[in-house]
């Protein structure tokens, strides 16, 4: 019998490293009325059998920062709690055995530099000096991160738990949460065999049990269990305690020292899902049956790398289940489906590395109502309805697991669980040569092959110019010179309706949306710090109705942001699937549309920045005169059942070219349009991003974030977004390249690509410096570090193409 409190402010479910780290940080934040409930014993889920490697570098600056926080915490935890953690900062090595991998590693070294993380490129011999047991005959080079390390997962977790208790958080073992009590859509508490604890907030850190537990209250957490194995050897001559951790991605394996022997594991391309029919009752401190046959696929490659392995004794082939997710990233944040229900789960075999930082971020999210900084890559709102299907999640997750160590090609698409969501035009586009990509389950045309000359609609990836370069160039130039049609049906679309809609929306939009019916507004939505939470287009379709359009991937996030911030009598409805979108763009767009539309399309009759219902091929279409590619054009929004009719009519006149998302990207880079999630996000304000013009600062109207913007306008900013070009067209910019001003590191690129009209590589990035202004930015001379080499660059503050906007407003 456990003597539980009857109330608590917050209840954490799960005593693995994530739950304990969250509890530790809740304590630090003064939330001492927090209770952690563990169904069995602390660490008894997945944590106790982790290998304990702690790496830090990720492709996002903020996630790298989060992992860096883990290292800082692990360094000092033992001194604070008196409990050992096994933390050892022995550094981490990463090997490259082919040219593409070497480019990847060099780009990672540049990324590390951008994010302020130390990472050195080594020759094969230098790498062997650090890791004498390995062969290097196939090595091109290696990278070394001196601040990476390893830890004892159980000890760290116990140490975090002790720190939490020291702060006043209560921890109960052998206390399963049998039900989360929700009444009238609100959390009331949690139920256990020993009674109910009433609480305001529930923080679900239940590892691989999370999907089912959260699902019981309608919260979707897309993770599944997958078997993961590593081998523990007896002592091996020459294995020393200071041996760095080693990742050998071309041989799909990782290595670390363990009591004089080696622990080594791998990511097989054919992973084994576990607990497909549910996790067995009572599973704790349990391991799965070692599968030597399955593991044998690594043996030959591993022995070739570490010959001593051939004669080493094997202590154990450990097989443990871990939760993995469809995109290989963990899941953090407040559930969009249920207020005050927070999730920290799905750690994809880097939960020990992330544990410290993830617990910190989750605790802050709970205590302060928002994440400490932009965590979009791991935000629970990056998922959508497609992730409600466990079959879909499992299929995609197994692919992601299998690609853990394969080269992460620029613009690489996943292949599994496709197609799922198809626009009405899918068949037409396929017949026209579309090479599709996938986002939130949607099949979207990325580019079109010319089937008549034998081109194949297949992506050929490269760190140099990719296989679709010429086709995207063709579509890009067609948009600049003629007219293109792009299926953008996957756009997320919402309707906000009600007598209070205008007032409510105008408060959360930085731009002025309370304008005449038929007006169209490009606007950001800001948090109280002025950070950009959403970037979207709003059409006023009636005095009490707004039609809102945002990016495909932001459907859940933006719906959540709007619905949690609007007040009064209005309702937000997601109409994405019912509404198809065809974007007709280019200087010939008006002439093309006029062939099938009797309405007045003249500039006077249908101005830029307005929305009207028009008739296209006899179908009623909501036309938005807007552009993301920098040309005259319309986004045509229509019921999905007329999309084929409209598409066929527009194509019939001839002269219209199919285009896809990769051309949209090259076009928007030239025109300087920002991409949310890359160039702008919750950590960037419109002042910093050069979007003050889109905010209603000159009006007397208050809006969310206004005060923060006003403070920046008078007091200055610490970073400003600029465009960069490189004169050499063969340079490949992908984003994350380091920006140097007068030889000094001042930031990194938030996006990178190529402009086919200006025929130059283009990047966007923030120049970071206290009080940075235009004079500072334009007075420097710039370089970009690309794959560890510096190239000269030019900074631009305006659009690179059509700076006055004359072509759009024609
Ligand atoms: C073989 C293997 C090797 C790994 N190696 C590494 C590595 O080298 N580096 C690294 O960073 N990561 C590694 N990992 C990953 C790491 O172990 C996990 O990411 C991490 O332990 C996940 O922690 P967690 O707290 O999310 O889950 P868990 O440790 O599983 O904790 C969840 C807890 O919730 C409890 N719980 C569930 N349901 C309830 C309920 N209803 N009521 C109360 N309690 C409940 C469970 O009993 C469990 O204790 C490895 C994983 C495996 C399998």
mmCIF file of C-alpha atoms in Angstrom, residues 246-400:
data_model
loop_
_atom_site.group_PDB
_atom_site.id
_atom_site.type_symbol
_atom_site.label_atom_id
_atom_site.label_comp_id
_atom_site.label_asym_id
_atom_site.label_seq_id
_atom_site.Cartn_x
_atom_site.Cartn_y
_atom_site.Cartn_z
ATOM 1 C CA UNK A 246 32.934 5.810 -32.102
ATOM 2 C CA UNK A 247 30.314 5.994 -34.827
ATOM 3 C CA UNK A 248 31.029 4.158 -38.055
ATOM 4 C CA UNK A 249 27.919 5.000 -40.080
ATOM 5 C CA UNK A 250 29.115 3.405 -43.317
ATOM 6 C CA UNK A 251 29.229 0.119 -41.421
ATOM 7 C CA UNK A 252 26.032 1.036 -39.522
ATOM 8 C CA UNK A 253 27.640 0.590 -36.107
ATOM 9 C CA UNK A 254 28.550 2.476 -32.934
ATOM 10 C CA UNK A 255 31.095 1.617 -30.241
ATOM 11 C CA UNK A 256 32.046 2.528 -26.693
ATOM 12 C CA UNK A 257 34.369 1.335 -23.969
ATOM 13 C CA UNK A 258 32.775 -0.701 -21.172
ATOM 14 C CA UNK A 259 34.800 -2.051 -18.221
ATOM 15 C CA UNK A 260 37.790 -2.808 -20.394
ATOM 16 C CA UNK A 261 35.727 -4.388 -23.153
ATOM 17 C CA UNK A 262 33.560 -2.930 -25.903
ATOM 18 C CA UNK A 263 29.877 -2.295 -26.264
ATOM 19 C CA UNK A 264 28.906 -2.093 -29.909
ATOM 20 C CA UNK A 265 25.551 -1.878 -31.589
ATOM 21 C CA UNK A 266 24.071 -1.190 -34.983
ATOM 22 C CA UNK A 267 21.117 0.057 -36.970
ATOM 23 C CA UNK A 268 20.069 -2.644 -39.378
ATOM 24 C CA UNK A 269 18.137 -1.805 -42.552
ATOM 25 C CA UNK A 270 15.578 -4.504 -41.661
ATOM 26 C CA UNK A 271 14.619 -3.669 -38.065
ATOM 27 C CA UNK A 272 12.258 -5.813 -36.037
ATOM 28 C CA UNK A 273 9.134 -4.191 -34.633
ATOM 29 C CA UNK A 274 8.201 -5.289 -31.134
ATOM 30 C CA UNK A 275 4.918 -5.570 -29.221
ATOM 31 C CA UNK A 276 2.812 -5.172 -32.340
ATOM 32 C CA UNK A 277 -0.135 -6.532 -30.384
ATOM 33 C CA UNK A 278 0.673 -4.562 -27.252
ATOM 34 C CA UNK A 279 3.368 -4.562 -24.560
ATOM 35 C CA UNK A 280 3.069 -7.637 -22.326
ATOM 36 C CA UNK A 281 1.541 -7.020 -18.929
ATOM 37 C CA UNK A 282 4.169 -6.668 -16.208
ATOM 38 C CA UNK A 283 7.106 -6.078 -18.583
ATOM 39 C CA UNK A 284 9.824 -4.433 -16.474
ATOM 40 C CA UNK A 285 13.569 -4.845 -16.090
ATOM 41 C CA UNK A 286 13.005 -7.259 -18.957
ATOM 42 C CA UNK A 287 15.030 -7.825 -22.069
ATOM 43 C CA UNK A 288 14.089 -9.556 -25.295
ATOM 44 C CA UNK A 289 15.600 -12.771 -26.604
ATOM 45 C CA UNK A 290 18.981 -12.139 -28.226
ATOM 46 C CA UNK A 291 18.732 -12.642 -31.960
ATOM 47 C CA UNK A 292 22.217 -13.683 -33.083
ATOM 48 C CA UNK A 293 21.030 -14.498 -36.593
ATOM 49 C CA UNK A 294 19.656 -11.030 -37.095
ATOM 50 C CA UNK A 295 22.712 -9.406 -35.546
ATOM 51 C CA UNK A 296 25.125 -11.431 -37.664
ATOM 52 C CA UNK A 297 24.562 -9.015 -40.562
ATOM 53 C CA UNK A 298 26.918 -6.564 -38.787
ATOM 54 C CA UNK A 299 29.637 -9.064 -37.892
ATOM 55 C CA UNK A 300 31.785 -9.072 -41.000
ATOM 56 C CA UNK A 301 31.910 -5.285 -41.261
ATOM 57 C CA UNK A 302 32.482 -4.886 -37.539
ATOM 58 C CA UNK A 303 35.396 -7.332 -37.431
ATOM 59 C CA UNK A 304 36.919 -5.650 -40.468
ATOM 60 C CA UNK A 305 36.862 -2.394 -38.487
ATOM 61 C CA UNK A 306 37.964 -3.862 -35.147
ATOM 62 C CA UNK A 307 39.884 -7.094 -35.827
ATOM 63 C CA UNK A 308 40.247 -7.781 -32.079
ATOM 64 C CA UNK A 309 36.543 -8.511 -32.077
ATOM 65 C CA UNK A 310 37.174 -11.790 -33.912
ATOM 66 C CA UNK A 311 38.751 -13.331 -30.833
ATOM 67 C CA UNK A 312 37.018 -11.368 -28.080
ATOM 68 C CA UNK A 313 34.744 -13.208 -25.696
ATOM 69 C CA UNK A 314 31.073 -12.227 -25.829
ATOM 70 C CA UNK A 315 29.433 -11.440 -22.495
ATOM 71 C CA UNK A 316 25.991 -10.735 -23.883
ATOM 72 C CA UNK A 317 24.043 -9.762 -26.948
ATOM 73 C CA UNK A 318 21.574 -7.410 -25.324
ATOM 74 C CA UNK A 319 18.220 -6.934 -27.010
ATOM 75 C CA UNK A 320 15.989 -4.194 -25.637
ATOM 76 C CA UNK A 321 12.899 -2.454 -26.954
ATOM 77 C CA UNK A 322 12.934 1.300 -27.499
ATOM 78 C CA UNK A 323 10.322 3.684 -28.832
ATOM 79 C CA UNK A 324 11.016 5.138 -32.240
ATOM 80 C CA UNK A 325 9.090 7.736 -34.224
ATOM 81 C CA UNK A 326 8.333 8.268 -37.931
ATOM 82 C CA UNK A 327 10.889 11.067 -38.352
ATOM 83 C CA UNK A 328 13.544 9.910 -35.921
ATOM 84 C CA UNK A 329 13.011 12.789 -33.527
ATOM 85 C CA UNK A 330 11.500 12.739 -30.066
ATOM 86 C CA UNK A 331 8.134 14.173 -29.070
ATOM 87 C CA UNK A 332 7.786 17.033 -26.638
ATOM 88 C CA UNK A 333 5.157 19.525 -25.605
ATOM 89 C CA UNK A 334 1.557 20.127 -24.682
ATOM 90 C CA UNK A 335 -0.860 17.929 -26.583
ATOM 91 C CA UNK A 336 -2.968 19.873 -29.075
ATOM 92 C CA UNK A 337 -5.907 17.574 -28.277
ATOM 93 C CA UNK A 338 -5.981 18.144 -24.504
ATOM 94 C CA UNK A 339 -4.941 21.195 -22.516
ATOM 95 C CA UNK A 340 -2.531 20.586 -19.633
ATOM 96 C CA UNK A 341 -1.512 17.156 -20.931
ATOM 97 C CA UNK A 342 2.208 17.193 -21.741
ATOM 98 C CA UNK A 343 4.273 14.550 -23.472
ATOM 99 C CA UNK A 344 7.971 13.651 -23.398
ATOM 100 C CA UNK A 345 8.464 10.380 -25.259
ATOM 101 C CA UNK A 346 9.747 8.595 -28.373
ATOM 102 C CA UNK A 347 13.480 9.058 -27.882
ATOM 103 C CA UNK A 348 14.790 6.992 -30.812
ATOM 104 C CA UNK A 349 17.791 5.605 -28.929
ATOM 105 C CA UNK A 350 19.113 8.990 -27.892
ATOM 106 C CA UNK A 351 17.093 9.476 -24.730
ATOM 107 C CA UNK A 352 20.165 9.440 -22.513
ATOM 108 C CA UNK A 353 21.845 12.082 -24.670
ATOM 109 C CA UNK A 354 18.664 14.190 -24.717
ATOM 110 C CA UNK A 355 17.398 13.400 -21.226
ATOM 111 C CA UNK A 356 18.879 16.375 -19.389
ATOM 112 C CA UNK A 357 17.810 18.935 -21.981
ATOM 113 C CA UNK A 358 14.445 17.373 -22.761
ATOM 114 C CA UNK A 359 13.508 17.333 -19.055
ATOM 115 C CA UNK A 360 14.558 20.957 -18.726
ATOM 116 C CA UNK A 361 12.536 22.003 -21.771
ATOM 117 C CA UNK A 362 9.463 20.014 -20.763
ATOM 118 C CA UNK A 363 9.493 21.378 -17.214
ATOM 119 C CA UNK A 364 9.729 24.936 -18.537
ATOM 120 C CA UNK A 365 6.928 24.239 -20.993
ATOM 121 C CA UNK A 366 4.725 23.088 -18.101
ATOM 122 C CA UNK A 367 5.716 25.814 -15.673
ATOM 123 C CA UNK A 368 5.809 28.768 -18.043
ATOM 124 C CA UNK A 369 3.303 27.717 -20.694
ATOM 125 C CA UNK A 370 5.840 27.705 -23.516
ATOM 126 C CA UNK A 371 9.071 26.042 -24.508
ATOM 127 C CA UNK A 372 12.299 27.834 -23.493
ATOM 128 C CA UNK A 373 13.109 28.291 -27.176
ATOM 129 C CA UNK A 374 11.856 27.099 -30.531
ATOM 130 C CA UNK A 375 11.700 23.295 -30.476
ATOM 131 C CA UNK A 376 9.777 22.768 -33.702
ATOM 132 C CA UNK A 377 11.759 19.674 -34.836
ATOM 133 C CA UNK A 378 10.569 17.804 -31.720
ATOM 134 C CA UNK A 379 7.249 19.595 -31.126
ATOM 135 C CA UNK A 380 4.269 17.256 -30.762
ATOM 136 C CA UNK A 381 2.317 19.552 -33.102
ATOM 137 C CA UNK A 382 4.452 18.560 -36.105
ATOM 138 C CA UNK A 383 2.243 15.488 -36.505
ATOM 139 C CA UNK A 384 -1.227 15.235 -37.965
ATOM 140 C CA UNK A 385 -4.143 12.953 -38.685
ATOM 141 C CA UNK A 386 -2.065 10.570 -40.795
ATOM 142 C CA UNK A 387 -0.134 9.682 -37.645
ATOM 143 C CA UNK A 388 -3.259 8.407 -35.937
ATOM 144 C CA UNK A 389 -2.891 5.121 -37.802
ATOM 145 C CA UNK A 390 -0.480 2.866 -35.939
ATOM 146 C CA UNK A 391 0.125 0.880 -39.144
ATOM 147 C CA UNK A 392 1.249 4.040 -40.898
ATOM 148 C CA UNK A 393 3.396 5.060 -37.960
ATOM 149 C CA UNK A 394 5.047 1.640 -37.720
ATOM 150 C CA UNK A 395 5.799 1.374 -41.423
ATOM 151 C CA UNK A 396 7.365 4.816 -41.607
ATOM 152 C CA UNK A 397 9.192 4.414 -38.303
ATOM 153 C CA UNK A 398 10.884 1.206 -39.450
ATOM 154 C CA UNK A 399 12.143 3.040 -42.527
ATOM 155 C CA UNK A 400 13.447 5.881 -40.357
#
